[in-house]
Tab-separated table of C-alpha atoms in Angstrom:
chain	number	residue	atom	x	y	z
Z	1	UNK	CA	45.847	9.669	23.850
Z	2	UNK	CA	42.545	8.624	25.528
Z	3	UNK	CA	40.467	10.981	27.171
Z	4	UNK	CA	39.400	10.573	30.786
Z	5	UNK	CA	35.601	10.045	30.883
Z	6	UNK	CA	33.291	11.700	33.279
Z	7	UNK	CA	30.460	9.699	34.245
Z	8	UNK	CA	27.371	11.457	35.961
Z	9	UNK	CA	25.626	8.456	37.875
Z	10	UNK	CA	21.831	9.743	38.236
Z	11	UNK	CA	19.035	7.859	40.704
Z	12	UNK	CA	15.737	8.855	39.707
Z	13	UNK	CA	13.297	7.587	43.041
Z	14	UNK	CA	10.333	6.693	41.755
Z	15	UNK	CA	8.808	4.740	44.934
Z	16	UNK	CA	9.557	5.200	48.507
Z	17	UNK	CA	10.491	7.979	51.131
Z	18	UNK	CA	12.903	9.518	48.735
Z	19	UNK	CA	9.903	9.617	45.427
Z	20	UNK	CA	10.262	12.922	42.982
Z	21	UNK	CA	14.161	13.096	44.291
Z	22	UNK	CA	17.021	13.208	41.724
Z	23	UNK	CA	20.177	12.809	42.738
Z	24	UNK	CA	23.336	12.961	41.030
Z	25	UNK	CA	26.689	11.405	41.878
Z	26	UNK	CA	30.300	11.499	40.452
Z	27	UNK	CA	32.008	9.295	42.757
Z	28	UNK	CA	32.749	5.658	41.912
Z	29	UNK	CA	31.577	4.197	44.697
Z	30	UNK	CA	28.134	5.326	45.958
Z	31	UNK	CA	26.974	3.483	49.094
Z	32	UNK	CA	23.383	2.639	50.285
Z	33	UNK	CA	21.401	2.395	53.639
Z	34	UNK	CA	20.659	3.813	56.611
Z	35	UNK	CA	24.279	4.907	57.839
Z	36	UNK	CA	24.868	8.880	58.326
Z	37	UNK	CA	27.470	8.482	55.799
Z	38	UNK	CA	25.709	6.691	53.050
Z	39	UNK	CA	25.012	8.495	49.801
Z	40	UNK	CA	21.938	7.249	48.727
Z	41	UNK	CA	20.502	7.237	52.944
Z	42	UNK	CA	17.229	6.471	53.948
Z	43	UNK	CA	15.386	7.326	57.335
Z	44	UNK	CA	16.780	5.693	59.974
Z	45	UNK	CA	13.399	4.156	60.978
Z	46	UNK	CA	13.412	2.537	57.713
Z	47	UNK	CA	13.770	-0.965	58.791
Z	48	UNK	CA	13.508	-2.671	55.793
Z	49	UNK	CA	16.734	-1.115	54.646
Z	50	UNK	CA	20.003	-2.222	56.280
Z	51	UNK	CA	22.013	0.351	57.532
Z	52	UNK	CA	24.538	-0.677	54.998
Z	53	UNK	CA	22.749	-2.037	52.441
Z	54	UNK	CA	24.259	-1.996	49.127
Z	55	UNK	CA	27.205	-0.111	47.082
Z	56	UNK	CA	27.020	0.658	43.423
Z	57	UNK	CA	31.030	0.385	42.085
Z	58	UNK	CA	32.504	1.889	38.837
Z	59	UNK	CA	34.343	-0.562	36.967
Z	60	UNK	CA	35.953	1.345	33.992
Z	61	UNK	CA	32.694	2.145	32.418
Z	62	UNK	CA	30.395	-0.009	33.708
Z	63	UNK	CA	28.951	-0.147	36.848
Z	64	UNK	CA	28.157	-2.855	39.700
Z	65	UNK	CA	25.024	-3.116	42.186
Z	66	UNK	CA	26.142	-5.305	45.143
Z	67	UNK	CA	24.027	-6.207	47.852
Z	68	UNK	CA	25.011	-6.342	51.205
Z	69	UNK	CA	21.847	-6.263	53.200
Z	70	UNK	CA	19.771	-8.994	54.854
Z	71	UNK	CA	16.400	-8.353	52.798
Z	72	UNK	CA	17.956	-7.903	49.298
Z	73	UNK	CA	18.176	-6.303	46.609
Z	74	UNK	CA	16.201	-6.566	43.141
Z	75	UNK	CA	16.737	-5.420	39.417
Z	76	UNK	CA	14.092	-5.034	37.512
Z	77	UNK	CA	12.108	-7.137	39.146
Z	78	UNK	CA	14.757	-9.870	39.914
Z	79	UNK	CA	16.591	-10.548	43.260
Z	80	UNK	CA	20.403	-10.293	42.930
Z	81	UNK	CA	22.599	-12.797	44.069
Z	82	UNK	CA	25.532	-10.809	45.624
Z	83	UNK	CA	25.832	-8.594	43.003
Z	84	UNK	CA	24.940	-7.788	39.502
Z	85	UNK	CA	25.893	-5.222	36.811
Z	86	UNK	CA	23.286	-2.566	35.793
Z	87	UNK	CA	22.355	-0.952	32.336
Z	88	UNK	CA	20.712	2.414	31.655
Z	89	UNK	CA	17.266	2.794	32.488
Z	90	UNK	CA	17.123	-0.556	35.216
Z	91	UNK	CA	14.738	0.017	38.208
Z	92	UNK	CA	16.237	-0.988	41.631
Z	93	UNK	CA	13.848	-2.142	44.243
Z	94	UNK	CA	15.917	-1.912	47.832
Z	95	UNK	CA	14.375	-4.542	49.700
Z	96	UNK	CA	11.181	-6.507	48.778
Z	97	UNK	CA	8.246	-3.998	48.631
Z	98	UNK	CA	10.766	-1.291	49.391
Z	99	UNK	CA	12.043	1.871	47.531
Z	100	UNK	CA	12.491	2.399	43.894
Z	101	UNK	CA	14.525	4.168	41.840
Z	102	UNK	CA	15.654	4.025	38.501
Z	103	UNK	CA	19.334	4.008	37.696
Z	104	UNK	CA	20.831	6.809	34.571
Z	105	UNK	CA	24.211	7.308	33.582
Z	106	UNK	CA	25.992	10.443	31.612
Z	107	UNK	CA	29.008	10.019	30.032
Z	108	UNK	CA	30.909	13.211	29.428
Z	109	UNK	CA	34.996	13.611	27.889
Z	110	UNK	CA	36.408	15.316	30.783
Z	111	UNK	CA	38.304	18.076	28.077
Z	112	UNK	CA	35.010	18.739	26.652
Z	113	UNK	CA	33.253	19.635	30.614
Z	114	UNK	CA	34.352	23.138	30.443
Z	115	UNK	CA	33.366	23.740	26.776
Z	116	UNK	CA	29.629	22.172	27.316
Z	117	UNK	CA	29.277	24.868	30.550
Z	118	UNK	CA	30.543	27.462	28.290
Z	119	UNK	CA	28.271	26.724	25.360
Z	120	UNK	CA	26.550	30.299	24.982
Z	121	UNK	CA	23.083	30.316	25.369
Z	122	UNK	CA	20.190	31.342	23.598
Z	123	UNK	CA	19.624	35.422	23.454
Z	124	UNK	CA	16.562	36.543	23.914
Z	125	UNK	CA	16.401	38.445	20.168
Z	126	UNK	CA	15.942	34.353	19.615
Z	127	UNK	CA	12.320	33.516	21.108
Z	128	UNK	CA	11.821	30.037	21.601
Z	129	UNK	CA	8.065	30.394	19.534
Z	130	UNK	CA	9.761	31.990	16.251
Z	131	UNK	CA	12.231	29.008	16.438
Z	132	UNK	CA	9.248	26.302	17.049
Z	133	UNK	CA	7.706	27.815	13.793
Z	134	UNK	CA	10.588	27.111	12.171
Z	135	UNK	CA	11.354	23.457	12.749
Z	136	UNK	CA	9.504	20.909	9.961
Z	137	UNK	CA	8.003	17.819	11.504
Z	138	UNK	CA	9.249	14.943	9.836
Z	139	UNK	CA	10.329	11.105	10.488
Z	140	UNK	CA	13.018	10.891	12.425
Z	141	UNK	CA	15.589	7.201	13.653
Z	142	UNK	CA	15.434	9.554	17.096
Z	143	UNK	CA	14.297	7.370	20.157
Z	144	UNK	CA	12.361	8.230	23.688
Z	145	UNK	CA	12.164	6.165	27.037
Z	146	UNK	CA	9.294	7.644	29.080
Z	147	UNK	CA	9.179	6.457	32.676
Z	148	UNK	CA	5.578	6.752	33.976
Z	149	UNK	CA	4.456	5.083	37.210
Z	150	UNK	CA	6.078	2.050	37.295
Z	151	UNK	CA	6.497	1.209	33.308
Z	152	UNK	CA	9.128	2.028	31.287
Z	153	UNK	CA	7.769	2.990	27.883
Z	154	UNK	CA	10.512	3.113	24.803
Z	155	UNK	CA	9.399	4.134	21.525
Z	156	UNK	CA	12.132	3.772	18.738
Z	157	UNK	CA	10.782	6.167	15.813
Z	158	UNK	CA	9.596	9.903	15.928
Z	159	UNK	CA	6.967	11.680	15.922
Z	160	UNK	CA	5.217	9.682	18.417
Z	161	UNK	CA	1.739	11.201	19.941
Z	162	UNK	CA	0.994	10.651	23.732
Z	163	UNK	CA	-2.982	10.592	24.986
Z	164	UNK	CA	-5.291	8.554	26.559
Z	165	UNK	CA	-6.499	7.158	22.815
Z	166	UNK	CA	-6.109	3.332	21.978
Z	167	UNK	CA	-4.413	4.957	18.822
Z	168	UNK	CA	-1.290	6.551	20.591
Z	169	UNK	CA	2.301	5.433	20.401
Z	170	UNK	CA	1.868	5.860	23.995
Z	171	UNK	CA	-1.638	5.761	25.996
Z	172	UNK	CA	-1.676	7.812	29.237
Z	173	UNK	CA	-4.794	6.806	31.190
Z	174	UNK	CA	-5.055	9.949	33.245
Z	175	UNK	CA	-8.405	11.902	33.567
Z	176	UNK	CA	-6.842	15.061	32.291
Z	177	UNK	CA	-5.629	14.145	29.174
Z	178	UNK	CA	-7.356	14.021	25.236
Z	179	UNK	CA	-6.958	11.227	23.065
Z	180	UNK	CA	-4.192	13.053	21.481
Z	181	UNK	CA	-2.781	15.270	23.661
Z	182	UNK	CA	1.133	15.647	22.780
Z	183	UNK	CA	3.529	15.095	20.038
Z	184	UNK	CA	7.576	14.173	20.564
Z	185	UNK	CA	9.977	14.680	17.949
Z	186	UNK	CA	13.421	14.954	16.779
Z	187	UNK	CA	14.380	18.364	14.307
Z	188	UNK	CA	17.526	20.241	14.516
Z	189	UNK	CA	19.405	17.943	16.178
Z	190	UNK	CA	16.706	18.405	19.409
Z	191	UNK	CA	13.600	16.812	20.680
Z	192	UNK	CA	10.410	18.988	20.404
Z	193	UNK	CA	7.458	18.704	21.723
Z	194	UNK	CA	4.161	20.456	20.321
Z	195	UNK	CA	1.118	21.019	22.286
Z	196	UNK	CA	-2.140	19.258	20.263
Z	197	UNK	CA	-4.590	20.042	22.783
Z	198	UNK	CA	-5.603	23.290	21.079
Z	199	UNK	CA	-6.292	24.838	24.189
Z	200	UNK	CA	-2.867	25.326	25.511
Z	201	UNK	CA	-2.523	23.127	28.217
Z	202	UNK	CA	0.762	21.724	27.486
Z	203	UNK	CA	3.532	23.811	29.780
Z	204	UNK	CA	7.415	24.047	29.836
Z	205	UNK	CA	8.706	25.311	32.979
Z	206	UNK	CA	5.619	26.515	34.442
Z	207	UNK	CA	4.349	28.384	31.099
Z	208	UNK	CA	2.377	27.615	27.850
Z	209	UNK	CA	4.096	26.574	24.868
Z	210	UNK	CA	0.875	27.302	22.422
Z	211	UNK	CA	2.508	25.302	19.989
Z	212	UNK	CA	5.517	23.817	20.075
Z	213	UNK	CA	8.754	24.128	21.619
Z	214	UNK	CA	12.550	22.645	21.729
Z	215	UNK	CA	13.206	20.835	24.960
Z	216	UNK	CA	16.187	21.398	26.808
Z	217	UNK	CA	18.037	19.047	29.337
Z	218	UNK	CA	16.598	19.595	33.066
Z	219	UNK	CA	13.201	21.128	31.478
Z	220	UNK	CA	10.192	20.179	33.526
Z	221	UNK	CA	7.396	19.411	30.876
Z	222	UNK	CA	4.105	19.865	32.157
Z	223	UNK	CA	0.622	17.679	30.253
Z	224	UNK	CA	-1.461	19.817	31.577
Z	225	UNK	CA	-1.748	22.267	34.343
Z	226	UNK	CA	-2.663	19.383	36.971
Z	227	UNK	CA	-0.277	16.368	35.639
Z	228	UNK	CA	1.237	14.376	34.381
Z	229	UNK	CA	4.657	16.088	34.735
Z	230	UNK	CA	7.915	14.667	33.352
Z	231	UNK	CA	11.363	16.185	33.821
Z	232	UNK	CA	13.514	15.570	30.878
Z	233	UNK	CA	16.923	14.072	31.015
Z	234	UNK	CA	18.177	14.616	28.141
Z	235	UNK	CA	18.825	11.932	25.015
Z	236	UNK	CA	14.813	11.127	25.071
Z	237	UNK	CA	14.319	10.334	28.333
Z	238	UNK	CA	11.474	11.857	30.358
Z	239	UNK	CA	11.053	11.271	34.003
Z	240	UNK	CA	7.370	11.275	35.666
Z	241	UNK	CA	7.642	13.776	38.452
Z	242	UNK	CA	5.037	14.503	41.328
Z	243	UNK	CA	1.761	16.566	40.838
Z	244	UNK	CA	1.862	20.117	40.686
Z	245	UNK	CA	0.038	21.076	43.537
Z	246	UNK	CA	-2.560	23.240	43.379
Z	247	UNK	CA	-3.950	25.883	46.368
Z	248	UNK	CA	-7.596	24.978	47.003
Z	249	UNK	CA	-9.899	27.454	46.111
Z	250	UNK	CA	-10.346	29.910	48.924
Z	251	UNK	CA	-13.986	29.379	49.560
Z	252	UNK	CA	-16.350	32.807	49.243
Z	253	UNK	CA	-17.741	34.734	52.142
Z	254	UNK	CA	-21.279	34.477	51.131
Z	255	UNK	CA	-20.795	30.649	51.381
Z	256	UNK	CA	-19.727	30.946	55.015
Z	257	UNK	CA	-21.995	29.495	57.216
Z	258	UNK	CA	-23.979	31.864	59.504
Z	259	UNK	CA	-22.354	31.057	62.565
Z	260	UNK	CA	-18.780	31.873	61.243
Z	261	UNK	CA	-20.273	34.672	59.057
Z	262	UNK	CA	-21.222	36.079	62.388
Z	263	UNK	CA	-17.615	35.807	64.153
Z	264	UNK	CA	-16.387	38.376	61.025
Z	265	UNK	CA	-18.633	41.067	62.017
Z	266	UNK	CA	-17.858	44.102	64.106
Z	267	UNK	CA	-19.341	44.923	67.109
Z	268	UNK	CA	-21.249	47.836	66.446
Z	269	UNK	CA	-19.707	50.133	69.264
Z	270	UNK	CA	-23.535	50.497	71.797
Z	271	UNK	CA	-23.439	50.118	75.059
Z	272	UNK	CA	-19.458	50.347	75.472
């Protein structure tokens, strides 16, 4: 007997009033627009979205991107004509110049759901840095799509190093980076990742890995303390997310100007 599948659909926005969201959706018909009711809604002043604008339909396994609006709708770059059906990792532009997201699916056997949430997890007699020590580096058939600004980068062997370096399976122009900053790959039947900065600046949920460390699905990977930041999804795909942001410095009282300095001090108590 054939199991019933489960299919997770997940919209990564990577443009638009919605940018850094993640939302996930079970139902086989998710609707678009500006409409109270809609599941993927945008603000209603958003007038370059229709207030119905699209639908997304589960058809067995696959799934369909129709367009009902007046301003269309594009994939990957393309404008639809009524409808079209979409693939794993296509980026859907609502309206020309409008919001973008990028369109994930997660296909789960419904008899296995309740044995994947019941998977025990790691104790914590099992530190994530004795296990990193442990795992060999080696070449691996494993395979990563990286989603950074508005490329799609897919790189079909492991390791693979990240950096801003012309040498890098894949260059990251961003000021904070090395030339080889990171290293992806597959041991253990899990990606890694393995900091080669040297000076710790590669983070996994808001800490330091040091070296290296086993990603899990939903981890937010961190380049360095002030970007880039990825979330990963699971199966070698990595998601950019927004910025940490950082507090600005609070600035010293002895750089005060006078005036201001002034305001802080006490009276000293004559003549009351």
């Amino acid at each position: 007997m054939e199991r019933a599948l489960k299919i997770i659909v997940r919209m990564i926005h990577i443009e638009g009033p919605l940018k850094g969201e993640i939302q996930e959706f079970e139902e086989s018909s998710i609707t678009i627009g500006r409409y109270p009711h809609c599941l993927i809604r945008f603000p209603p002043k958003l007038s370059l979205i229709s207030r119905d604008h699209g639908l997304i339909m589960r058809e067995g396994t696959r799934f369909q991107l129709i367009d009902h609006s007046k301003n269309g709708i594009y994939l990957n770059g393309v404008k639809i004509k009524e409808s079209a059906y979409l693939d794993d990792g296509d980026v859907i532009t609502f309206a020309y110049g409008g919001p973008k997201a990028v369109f994930h699916t997660e296909v789960i056997p419904a008899a296995l759901d309740t044995e994947v949430e019941a998977a025990p997890s790691r104790t914590s007699s099992e530190p994530e840095s004795e296990l990193a020590e442990a795992a060999p580096i080696q070449s691996a058939d494993a395979s990563v799509v990286i989603q950074y600004g508005d490329k799609h980068t897919s790189i079909n062997s492991l390791p693979a190093v990240l950096g801003r370096g012309p040498q890098c399976d894949m260059v990251i122009d961003h000021t904070e980076l090395l030339d080889r900053h990171i290293q992806i790959f597959f041991a253990e039947e899990q990606y890694w990742v393995k900091d080669l900065t040297g000076q710790s600046l590669v983070g996994l949920n808001g800490k330091p890995i040091h070296d290296e460390a086993p990603l899990k699905k939903e981890d937010c990977l961190d380049l360095t303390p002030e970007g880039p930041r990825f979330r990963f999804l699971g199966e070698g795909r990595f998601f950019e997310l927004p910025a940490p942001e950082s507090s600005p410095d609070k600035k010293p009282m002895w750089r005060l100007s006078r005036s201001i300095w002034n305001s802080f001090k006490k009276p000293s108590g004559r003549g009351e």
